[in-house]
């Protein structure tokens, strides 16, 4: 059965040990890269282009890179059977698609601005009540 | 120790061929399926938050005033490091290096704990200094439920890994047999990390653009 | 170790006299203990055995029995509803009770009857159809069963609190007098907020939440089983269609349930912690609940129908003595239905004002989803075409399914047009639609499946003509009940209405509906009678009474605990049919189990313990809302029990023993 293929001990298989050693460096490099990306993320939001599509796009791109880094290397997807990637990306795509559709379905113009919480800023009030 | 969601078909190796060989480990397969399903779970939580941010963009709480982005960045870094340790722990146990496995696992647990501590500090700060509570309109509701649920996932992950750490000192522990269980727990841990990668961008950073 | 044998073909299997198979057992001497030193509950009395079993067949039977019980409860609720509506301005039940009845009827039928009945078929059939010893995670399977029972009990316990309230033994701090869910099966906000509904809503929230855990756990288990536990040679495109539909249904479950889990959690927070997810005063948008609910809700209707389609796709070829027409197309359509099912949810919300673009898009996608549904119907008709049709009871019901389901499909397409739906939304027309697909679809298929597989799992054959009378009565009663509802809807009768006025013109058709409902109920009663008398004194069924096509018919009836004495080696689609009637290259092979016999896992208490904790959590949280003291602690206690259960489960290890099937007992063909 398949369990045997992946779970059996490889302790003294030199080929296996060499590969694991290579993985070690891959993981390290990836972690450094992702740390750097997180740093960049923090810096670019303070760049003086408020509301810029470029910054917005970069943020999405950077987090996507981190995301891909974790699932493919830390979570071994590139070393594993393709089906696992298919399963996960299916769930991911479904979630992203549903989220996108929902974001389009809601807009500020649908909100009844006559509602009391809107007029009185009630949402705010809860915050003001309990100051420091 | 085999976790409940990862109860193996025991003695598989000693039986003759019983199944179509798919090359997929049963425990890893169920974990990946669970994670795919969890995408919908966190997707819904995050989307709820974003929807209310979208329709009440100019109403109520101004997140920039309460967020402490440096702290959150540090938290993100911490969780990232824990993920690195997790990957190394899995690699170590596959190599049969129990000592290195334990140290790396301790690294994961410590960094996971730090992340949680950061979250406790953050929540505490929000409640007491910014007055943001569960009852502060939609922002308080969606923010706390989403990040809180993520925090619970982290806490469960810590509990799971801590159990493995303790179990690794018992006589039943066998690195060859249990490597796959640890790897499965690791998948869960990394997933919690990627959820945070998404939350960090979609909930925190975006507010500053 | 590995040996392949080819089995002799025999046309008539010898009748099985004793339903019990007890091959020699290899157990460690004395009382076997688990890794943590607890005595394993193996080989004990009847009750302990059923409570701790990890055998998919026993679990399947329990799913069936529990679900049938809830099917009856839901049916009684339906009859009360129909009795109330029989005449105008009736006051048989109060409006409050009426709301509770339709809510509990819908919730029960969907979550506690049809879904677990499908689960019963998954459990009984999947390992047998793919030639496996059991599911991938047997204890997780037991956990799914007991968690389903826990969720069902949570929801239905509410009736007892309502009774206590009526007797003056129990009251609620907040002043609400309703203890039973009364917010409709889709629990629209803001009705679920504390201002508008009592602890019934809490029972409903926690019950559904627990049921969700059960469904997701089971679904994960079956996906893994179908992918990884297929017998040698059982390629994906050789899987029986029922197995395919189980796979797709399970995928739908794991992706559709998380959104409702989150949404229910949000309602719970609104009720317990004053959040504003759907609470209008704090800025919450009730419409968001509708979206989240239907993102789950539409895939859910396919979760209810795909297993039924799978059952029908097994029965039609068997009784037409022809392979299924267009196997790949049927499988592919199932997958398309499943996938598209996630993109049509807003067709339940056409009248909420989604905006032109969204309405048009969801309308088109809904029309599109009818295409693969239609394809399946044509494939079934193609299967019948030119076949040597045998009108056995399962076949009669299956033919009924095709016709009735098609009618439901037609009204579905009418809904898909947004302007037309504006007339139909929330009227009895919709009630007619979904009962045609649910009773005419799911329930007829489940009845058909029961008659089809009953001989396999009881070892006894149903007899006489009661089955035909039952089928006729169910079909007539069903149509009498629901066909008039199309007209009632079109002449303006709204759904979920407690009573109606004299002059509305709805009276005549309503009385017809009520008569039909009682006929239908009588039909179901006949079904139960037939079921019980078959189990008690049906003649021996033999291994393969229908000249079946799939592997479950290759083993004795009822199947031995270990299923297959030799792991079958599959050479063709419709594996058993090919073995019996195909070329010599298509004969089933068999892999011997080896000298130490067949490994069987031990029974376990832990799944039951873990589920029991969830039961405690659900009930005490609902009572906490009612102001009962210490319930918060009880809920925490429940969580502790579940956690301890899971830890012990992990630590005890699967254990196990070995069985040695006697020669020529339970081979791929015996
Ligand atoms: C040809 C395929 C189908 C189409 C186009 C279709 C379309 C629709 C539409 C548009 C509605 C909303 C009606 C309204 O509320 O105004 C609806 C309701 C419903 N459908 Fe279908 N449907 C189809 C098949 C099914 C199937 C197979 C099932 C389940 C087995 C099902 C179960 C339901 C249920 C339960 C409702 C009512 C939900 C509620 O409001 O409580 N439908 N359908
Ligand atoms: Cu729908």
Short mmCIF file of N, CA, C and O in Angstrom, two decimals, chain C residues 487-548:
data_model
loop_
_atom_site.label_atom_id
_atom_site.label_comp_id
_atom_site.label_asym_id
_atom_site.label_seq_id
_atom_site.Cartn_x
_atom_site.Cartn_y
_atom_site.Cartn_z
N UNK C 487 -50.54 25.02 -8.85
CA UNK C 487 -51.63 25.97 -9.12
C UNK C 487 -51.86 26.88 -7.92
O UNK C 487 -52.09 28.07 -8.08
N UNK C 488 -51.80 26.30 -6.73
CA UNK C 488 -51.98 27.13 -5.53
C UNK C 488 -50.98 28.27 -5.53
O UNK C 488 -51.31 29.41 -5.21
N UNK C 489 -49.75 27.96 -5.89
CA UNK C 489 -48.73 29.00 -5.92
C UNK C 489 -49.07 30.05 -6.95
O UNK C 489 -48.99 31.25 -6.69
N UNK C 490 -49.48 29.60 -8.13
CA UNK C 490 -49.75 30.56 -9.20
C UNK C 490 -50.97 31.41 -8.90
O UNK C 490 -51.04 32.55 -9.38
N UNK C 491 -51.92 30.89 -8.13
CA UNK C 491 -53.05 31.76 -7.78
C UNK C 491 -52.79 32.48 -6.46
O UNK C 491 -53.69 33.03 -5.84
N UNK C 492 -51.54 32.49 -6.03
CA UNK C 492 -51.15 33.45 -5.00
C UNK C 492 -51.01 32.95 -3.59
O UNK C 492 -50.76 33.73 -2.68
N UNK C 493 -51.11 31.64 -3.35
CA UNK C 493 -50.97 31.20 -1.97
C UNK C 493 -49.50 31.22 -1.56
O UNK C 493 -48.67 30.55 -2.15
N UNK C 494 -49.16 32.03 -0.55
CA UNK C 494 -47.77 32.09 -0.12
C UNK C 494 -47.39 30.84 0.68
O UNK C 494 -48.25 30.24 1.34
N UNK C 495 -46.12 30.46 0.61
CA UNK C 495 -45.67 29.34 1.44
C UNK C 495 -45.56 29.83 2.88
O UNK C 495 -45.54 31.03 3.15
N UNK C 496 -45.45 28.92 3.82
CA UNK C 496 -45.32 29.24 5.25
C UNK C 496 -46.44 30.13 5.74
O UNK C 496 -46.20 31.14 6.40
N UNK C 497 -47.65 29.74 5.38
CA UNK C 497 -48.79 30.52 5.84
C UNK C 497 -49.61 29.64 6.77
O UNK C 497 -49.90 28.49 6.44
N UNK C 498 -49.93 30.19 7.93
CA UNK C 498 -50.58 29.37 8.95
C UNK C 498 -52.04 29.09 8.60
O UNK C 498 -52.57 28.02 8.85
N UNK C 499 -52.72 30.10 8.04
CA UNK C 499 -54.12 29.89 7.65
C UNK C 499 -54.46 30.85 6.53
O UNK C 499 -53.71 31.77 6.24
N UNK C 500 -55.58 30.60 5.90
CA UNK C 500 -55.96 31.46 4.79
C UNK C 500 -57.46 31.72 4.88
O UNK C 500 -58.21 30.95 5.50
N UNK C 501 -57.86 32.81 4.22
CA UNK C 501 -59.25 33.22 4.37
C UNK C 501 -60.16 32.40 3.46
O UNK C 501 -59.73 31.83 2.45
N UNK C 502 -61.41 32.41 3.82
CA UNK C 502 -62.46 31.71 3.09
C UNK C 502 -62.47 32.07 1.59
O UNK C 502 -62.43 31.19 0.75
N UNK C 503 -62.49 33.34 1.27
CA UNK C 503 -62.76 33.77 -0.10
C UNK C 503 -61.59 33.74 -1.06
O UNK C 503 -61.69 34.22 -2.19
N UNK C 504 -60.46 33.16 -0.64
CA UNK C 504 -59.27 33.23 -1.49
C UNK C 504 -59.33 32.27 -2.67
O UNK C 504 -58.55 32.39 -3.60
N UNK C 505 -60.21 31.29 -2.60
CA UNK C 505 -60.26 30.30 -3.67
C UNK C 505 -59.22 29.20 -3.53
O UNK C 505 -59.04 28.40 -4.43
N UNK C 506 -58.54 29.17 -2.42
CA UNK C 506 -57.49 28.16 -2.25
C UNK C 506 -58.02 26.89 -1.60
O UNK C 506 -57.31 25.90 -1.52
N UNK C 507 -59.23 26.98 -1.09
CA UNK C 507 -59.77 25.87 -0.31
C UNK C 507 -59.80 24.53 -1.05
O UNK C 507 -59.25 23.54 -0.56
N UNK C 508 -60.39 24.49 -2.27
CA UNK C 508 -60.57 23.16 -2.87
C UNK C 508 -59.24 22.42 -3.08
O UNK C 508 -59.13 21.24 -2.75
N UNK C 509 -58.26 23.12 -3.61
CA UNK C 509 -57.00 22.42 -3.88
C UNK C 509 -56.30 22.01 -2.59
O UNK C 509 -55.65 20.96 -2.53
N UNK C 510 -56.45 22.82 -1.55
CA UNK C 510 -55.78 22.48 -0.30
C UNK C 510 -56.31 21.18 0.28
O UNK C 510 -55.54 20.38 0.82
N UNK C 511 -57.58 20.95 0.14
CA UNK C 511 -58.11 19.71 0.70
C UNK C 511 -57.61 18.52 -0.10
O UNK C 511 -57.27 17.47 0.45
N UNK C 512 -57.45 18.73 -1.42
CA UNK C 512 -56.86 17.67 -2.24
C UNK C 512 -55.45 17.35 -1.75
O UNK C 512 -55.07 16.19 -1.56
N UNK C 513 -54.68 18.40 -1.53
CA UNK C 513 -53.29 18.21 -1.06
C UNK C 513 -53.28 17.41 0.23
O UNK C 513 -52.45 16.51 0.41
N UNK C 514 -54.16 17.75 1.13
CA UNK C 514 -54.14 17.08 2.42
C UNK C 514 -54.49 15.60 2.28
O UNK C 514 -53.84 14.73 2.87
N UNK C 515 -55.48 15.31 1.45
CA UNK C 515 -55.83 13.90 1.23
C UNK C 515 -54.63 13.17 0.65
O UNK C 515 -54.25 12.08 1.08
N UNK C 516 -54.01 13.81 -0.33
CA UNK C 516 -52.82 13.20 -0.95
C UNK C 516 -51.75 12.91 0.08
O UNK C 516 -51.12 11.84 0.06
N UNK C 517 -51.55 13.86 0.98
CA UNK C 517 -50.48 13.70 1.97
C UNK C 517 -50.74 12.47 2.84
O UNK C 517 -49.81 11.72 3.15
N UNK C 518 -52.00 12.26 3.19
CA UNK C 518 -52.28 11.09 4.03
C UNK C 518 -52.13 9.79 3.24
O UNK C 518 -51.67 8.78 3.78
N UNK C 519 -52.46 9.84 1.96
CA UNK C 519 -52.23 8.66 1.11
C UNK C 519 -50.73 8.34 1.04
O UNK C 519 -50.30 7.19 1.18
N UNK C 520 -49.96 9.40 0.82
CA UNK C 520 -48.51 9.23 0.75
C UNK C 520 -47.98 8.63 2.04
O UNK C 520 -47.17 7.69 2.04
N UNK C 521 -48.48 9.15 3.17
CA UNK C 521 -48.03 8.64 4.46
C UNK C 521 -48.40 7.18 4.61
O UNK C 521 -47.62 6.37 5.12
N UNK C 522 -49.59 6.81 4.08
CA UNK C 522 -50.00 5.41 4.16
C UNK C 522 -49.06 4.54 3.32
O UNK C 522 -48.67 3.44 3.74
N UNK C 523 -48.66 5.08 2.19
CA UNK C 523 -47.68 4.37 1.36
C UNK C 523 -46.39 4.12 2.11
O UNK C 523 -45.82 3.02 2.07
N UNK C 524 -45.92 5.14 2.81
CA UNK C 524 -44.67 5.00 3.56
C UNK C 524 -44.85 3.97 4.68
O UNK C 524 -43.95 3.18 4.98
N UNK C 525 -46.05 3.96 5.26
CA UNK C 525 -46.33 2.97 6.29
C UNK C 525 -46.22 1.55 5.71
O UNK C 525 -45.60 0.65 6.30
N UNK C 526 -46.80 1.37 4.52
CA UNK C 526 -46.69 0.06 3.86
C UNK C 526 -45.22 -0.29 3.62
O UNK C 526 -44.80 -1.44 3.78
N UNK C 527 -44.44 0.71 3.25
CA UNK C 527 -43.01 0.48 3.03
C UNK C 527 -42.37 -0.08 4.29
O UNK C 527 -41.64 -1.08 4.24
N UNK C 528 -42.68 0.57 5.42
CA UNK C 528 -42.06 0.11 6.67
C UNK C 528 -42.52 -1.30 7.01
O UNK C 528 -41.72 -2.13 7.44
N UNK C 529 -43.82 -1.56 6.78
CA UNK C 529 -44.33 -2.90 7.08
C UNK C 529 -43.60 -3.93 6.22
O UNK C 529 -43.12 -4.96 6.70
N UNK C 530 -43.46 -3.60 4.93
CA UNK C 530 -42.79 -4.53 4.03
C UNK C 530 -41.34 -4.76 4.47
O UNK C 530 -40.82 -5.89 4.44
N UNK C 531 -40.72 -3.65 4.88
CA UNK C 531 -39.33 -3.73 5.34
C UNK C 531 -39.22 -4.68 6.52
O UNK C 531 -38.39 -5.59 6.54
N UNK C 532 -40.10 -4.46 7.50
CA UNK C 532 -40.00 -5.25 8.72
C UNK C 532 -40.32 -6.71 8.45
O UNK C 532 -39.62 -7.61 8.90
N UNK C 533 -41.35 -6.95 7.64
CA UNK C 533 -41.71 -8.36 7.44
C UNK C 533 -40.64 -9.06 6.61
O UNK C 533 -40.38 -10.25 6.79
N UNK C 534 -39.98 -8.32 5.72
CA UNK C 534 -38.87 -8.95 4.98
C UNK C 534 -37.74 -9.32 5.91
O UNK C 534 -37.20 -10.42 5.85
N UNK C 535 -37.38 -8.36 6.77
CA UNK C 535 -36.27 -8.63 7.68
C UNK C 535 -36.59 -9.81 8.57
O UNK C 535 -35.74 -10.63 8.87
N UNK C 536 -37.87 -9.90 8.96
CA UNK C 536 -38.22 -10.97 9.89
C UNK C 536 -38.40 -12.33 9.21
O UNK C 536 -37.92 -13.34 9.70
N UNK C 537 -39.11 -12.35 8.09
CA UNK C 537 -39.32 -13.69 7.52
C UNK C 537 -39.25 -13.76 6.00
O UNK C 537 -39.88 -14.62 5.40
N UNK C 538 -38.46 -12.89 5.42
CA UNK C 538 -38.27 -13.00 3.97
C UNK C 538 -37.52 -14.27 3.63
O UNK C 538 -36.72 -14.76 4.42
N UNK C 539 -37.77 -14.84 2.45
CA UNK C 539 -37.03 -16.03 2.05
C UNK C 539 -35.56 -15.67 1.77
O UNK C 539 -35.26 -14.51 1.51
N UNK C 540 -34.66 -16.64 1.82
CA UNK C 540 -33.25 -16.34 1.57
C UNK C 540 -33.07 -15.70 0.20
O UNK C 540 -33.73 -16.10 -0.77
N UNK C 541 -32.21 -14.72 0.15
CA UNK C 541 -32.11 -13.93 -1.07
C UNK C 541 -31.09 -14.48 -2.05
O UNK C 541 -31.19 -14.27 -3.25
N UNK C 542 -30.10 -15.18 -1.55
CA UNK C 542 -29.01 -15.57 -2.45
C UNK C 542 -28.04 -14.43 -2.62
O UNK C 542 -28.34 -13.30 -2.26
N UNK C 543 -26.90 -14.75 -3.20
CA UNK C 543 -25.86 -13.72 -3.30
C UNK C 543 -26.17 -12.69 -4.36
O UNK C 543 -25.79 -11.54 -4.24
N UNK C 544 -26.83 -13.12 -5.41
CA UNK C 544 -26.93 -12.24 -6.57
C UNK C 544 -28.31 -12.34 -7.20
O UNK C 544 -28.47 -12.80 -8.32
N UNK C 545 -29.34 -11.91 -6.47
CA UNK C 545 -30.70 -12.15 -6.95
C UNK C 545 -31.04 -11.41 -8.23
O UNK C 545 -31.96 -11.80 -8.94
N UNK C 546 -30.36 -10.30 -8.52
CA UNK C 546 -30.76 -9.49 -9.69
C UNK C 546 -29.88 -9.73 -10.90
O UNK C 546 -29.99 -9.01 -11.87
N UNK C 547 -28.97 -10.66 -10.80
CA UNK C 547 -27.93 -10.77 -11.82
C UNK C 547 -27.21 -9.42 -11.89
O UNK C 547 -27.19 -8.74 -12.91
N UNK C 548 -26.61 -9.04 -10.76
CA UNK C 548 -26.07 -7.70 -10.58
C UNK C 548 -24.80 -7.45 -11.36
O UNK C 548 -24.23 -8.36 -11.97
#
